[in-house]
Coordinates of C-alpha atoms in Angstrom, one line a residue:
X1 CA 124.6 60.5 -28.4
X2 CA 124.1 61.5 -24.8
X3 CA 121.8 58.5 -24.5
X4 CA 124.6 56.2 -25.9
X5 CA 127.2 57.6 -23.5
X6 CA 124.8 57.2 -20.5
X7 CA 124.2 53.6 -21.6
X8 CA 127.8 52.8 -21.5
X9 CA 128.7 54.7 -18.3
X10 CA 125.6 54.3 -16.1
X11 CA 126.2 52.9 -12.6
X12 CA 122.7 51.6 -12.4
X13 CA 120.8 51.0 -15.6
X14 CA 117.1 51.3 -16.2
X15 CA 115.0 48.5 -17.7
X16 CA 115.1 50.2 -21.0
X17 CA 118.8 50.5 -20.9
X18 CA 119.1 46.8 -20.1
X19 CA 116.9 45.9 -23.0
X20 CA 119.0 48.0 -25.3
X21 CA 122.2 46.4 -24.0
X22 CA 120.7 43.0 -24.7
X23 CA 120.2 44.1 -28.4
X24 CA 123.7 45.6 -28.5
X25 CA 125.3 42.4 -27.1
X26 CA 123.5 40.3 -29.7
X27 CA 124.8 42.5 -32.5
X28 CA 128.3 42.4 -31.1
X29 CA 128.1 38.6 -31.0
X30 CA 126.9 38.6 -34.7
X31 CA 129.8 40.8 -35.7
X32 CA 132.2 38.5 -33.9
X33 CA 130.8 35.5 -35.7
X34 CA 131.0 37.3 -39.1
X35 CA 134.6 38.3 -38.5
X36 CA 135.4 34.7 -37.4
X37 CA 133.8 33.4 -40.6
X38 CA 135.9 35.8 -42.6
X39 CA 139.1 34.8 -40.8
X40 CA 139.5 38.2 -39.1
X41 CA 141.1 37.8 -35.7
X42 CA 141.0 40.7 -33.3
X43 CA 143.0 40.7 -30.1
X44 CA 139.9 41.3 -28.1
X45 CA 136.5 40.1 -29.3
X46 CA 133.9 42.8 -29.9
X47 CA 131.6 41.2 -27.3
X48 CA 134.4 41.4 -24.7
X49 CA 135.2 44.9 -25.8
X50 CA 131.6 46.0 -25.1
X51 CA 131.7 44.5 -21.6
X52 CA 135.0 46.2 -20.9
X53 CA 133.6 49.5 -22.1
X54 CA 130.6 49.1 -19.9
X55 CA 132.9 48.3 -16.9
X56 CA 135.2 51.2 -17.8
X57 CA 138.2 48.8 -18.0
X58 CA 139.6 48.3 -21.5
X59 CA 142.3 45.7 -21.4
X60 CA 144.4 47.2 -24.2
X61 CA 145.2 50.6 -25.7
X62 CA 145.2 49.4 -29.3
X63 CA 142.4 47.3 -30.8
X64 CA 139.5 48.0 -33.3
X65 CA 137.1 45.9 -31.3
X66 CA 136.2 48.8 -29.0
X67 CA 135.2 51.0 -32.0
X68 CA 133.0 48.2 -33.4
X69 CA 131.4 47.7 -29.9
X70 CA 130.8 51.4 -29.6
X71 CA 129.3 51.5 -33.1
X72 CA 126.8 48.7 -32.1
X73 CA 125.8 50.8 -29.0
X74 CA 125.2 53.8 -31.3
X75 CA 123.4 51.7 -33.9
X76 CA 120.8 50.7 -31.3
X77 CA 119.9 54.3 -30.8
X78 CA 120.4 56.0 -34.2
X79 CA 118.1 55.7 -37.2
X80 CA 118.2 56.5 -40.9
X81 CA 121.7 55.3 -41.8
X82 CA 122.9 56.9 -45.0
X83 CA 125.8 55.7 -47.2
X84 CA 127.8 58.8 -48.2
X85 CA 130.0 56.9 -50.6
X86 CA 133.2 54.8 -50.9
X87 CA 136.7 56.2 -50.7
X88 CA 139.8 54.2 -50.9
X89 CA 141.9 56.6 -48.7
X90 CA 140.4 58.5 -45.8
X91 CA 143.3 60.9 -46.1
X92 CA 141.7 62.2 -49.4
X93 CA 139.4 64.2 -47.2
X94 CA 142.3 66.4 -46.0
X95 CA 142.9 67.4 -49.6
X96 CA 139.2 68.2 -49.8
X97 CA 139.6 70.3 -46.6
X98 CA 142.3 72.4 -48.3
X99 CA 140.0 73.0 -51.3
X100 CA 137.0 73.9 -49.2
X101 CA 139.0 76.2 -46.9
X102 CA 140.5 77.9 -50.0
X103 CA 136.9 79.0 -50.8
X104 CA 136.1 80.2 -47.3
X105 CA 134.4 77.2 -45.7
X106 CA 134.9 77.5 -41.9
X107 CA 137.4 75.1 -40.3
X108 CA 134.8 73.4 -38.1
X109 CA 132.8 72.3 -41.2
X110 CA 135.7 70.8 -43.1
X111 CA 135.3 67.0 -43.5
X112 CA 138.7 66.2 -41.9
X113 CA 137.6 68.1 -38.8
X114 CA 134.4 66.1 -38.1
X115 CA 134.8 62.8 -40.0
X116 CA 137.7 61.7 -37.9
X117 CA 137.0 63.6 -34.7
X118 CA 136.5 60.4 -32.8
X119 CA 133.8 59.2 -30.5
X120 CA 132.5 61.4 -27.6
X121 CA 134.2 59.2 -25.1
X122 CA 137.7 57.8 -24.9
X123 CA 138.2 54.4 -26.7
X124 CA 141.3 52.4 -27.3
X125 CA 142.8 53.4 -30.6
X126 CA 141.6 51.1 -33.5
X127 CA 145.1 50.7 -35.0
X128 CA 144.9 51.1 -38.7
X129 CA 143.0 53.9 -40.4
X130 CA 139.7 52.1 -40.1
X131 CA 137.3 51.8 -38.4
X132 CA 137.2 55.5 -37.8
X133 CA 134.5 57.4 -36.0
X134 CA 133.5 61.1 -36.3
X135 CA 130.8 63.3 -35.0
X136 CA 129.1 66.6 -35.9
X137 CA 126.6 68.4 -33.8
X138 CA 123.2 68.0 -35.5
X139 CA 122.5 71.7 -35.3
X140 CA 125.5 72.3 -37.6
X141 CA 124.1 70.3 -40.5
X142 CA 122.4 73.4 -42.0
X143 CA 125.5 75.5 -41.8
X144 CA 127.5 72.7 -43.5
X145 CA 124.9 72.3 -46.3
X146 CA 124.9 76.1 -46.9
X147 CA 128.7 76.4 -46.9
X148 CA 129.3 73.5 -49.3
X149 CA 126.4 74.5 -51.5
X150 CA 127.7 78.0 -51.8
X151 CA 131.1 76.9 -53.2
X152 CA 130.1 74.0 -55.3
X153 CA 130.6 75.8 -58.6
X154 CA 134.1 77.0 -57.7
X155 CA 135.4 73.6 -56.4
X156 CA 138.0 71.6 -58.3
X157 CA 136.0 68.8 -60.2
X158 CA 137.7 66.2 -58.1
X159 CA 135.9 67.3 -55.0
X160 CA 132.6 68.6 -56.4
X161 CA 130.6 65.3 -56.3
X162 CA 131.6 64.6 -52.7
X163 CA 130.8 68.1 -51.6
X164 CA 127.4 68.0 -53.4
X165 CA 126.7 64.6 -51.7
X166 CA 127.5 66.1 -48.3
X167 CA 125.4 69.2 -48.9
X168 CA 122.4 67.1 -49.9
X169 CA 122.7 64.7 -47.0
X170 CA 123.3 67.6 -44.5
X171 CA 120.3 69.5 -45.9
X172 CA 118.1 66.5 -45.2
X173 CA 119.7 66.1 -41.7
X174 CA 119.0 69.8 -41.0
X175 CA 115.4 69.4 -42.0
X176 CA 115.1 66.3 -39.8
X177 CA 116.7 68.2 -36.9
X178 CA 114.2 71.1 -37.2
X179 CA 111.3 68.6 -37.4
X180 CA 112.4 66.8 -34.3
X181 CA 112.9 70.0 -32.4
X182 CA 109.3 71.1 -33.2
X183 CA 108.1 67.7 -31.9
X184 CA 110.0 68.3 -28.6
X185 CA 113.0 66.0 -29.1
X186 CA 116.6 67.1 -29.4
X187 CA 118.7 64.9 -31.6
X188 CA 122.2 66.0 -30.8
X189 CA 124.8 64.2 -33.0
X190 CA 125.5 63.0 -36.5
X191 CA 127.8 60.0 -36.4
X192 CA 130.2 59.1 -39.2
X193 CA 131.5 55.6 -39.5
X194 CA 134.4 54.5 -41.8
X195 CA 135.1 50.8 -42.0

């Protein structure tokens, strides 16, 4: 994530950063085209939002295009996307927070805390509930997997499958983080994207 933030805030970009921005711009244009085909009209195009983020001059305080542009910048750097599932109401996770907290899961590992924490830099608010961005430090994945795994059998059945899925995915992410550290790299962030 540090690399993404540097890409969007650099005063002078390296050749590699310029190549990455070219890919990000292409993906923003594709998303704009897809939205246009679907009849979705944003006040600011995603391509324009990207340029405004790069310049540090968003032209509005409320528009989802900036979140989509940020997502494309992240997607150019992150690998291994995983679909955690489909939920009709993001607010459902706050009920899951209450259930997990009741069984002793620490507050910083509750889904409502990290799923909707926002990006690591200030973006205009997306407006409606989605798209939403959340982050979790990669080094916390193991603690989350352990915490959720330890309470699975005591959770209300309504939350058990989601908690199990999170525990499985975070266990995998914890193993990936450990492997990367042994290879001398330091993946710093897990990104959550609701759209």
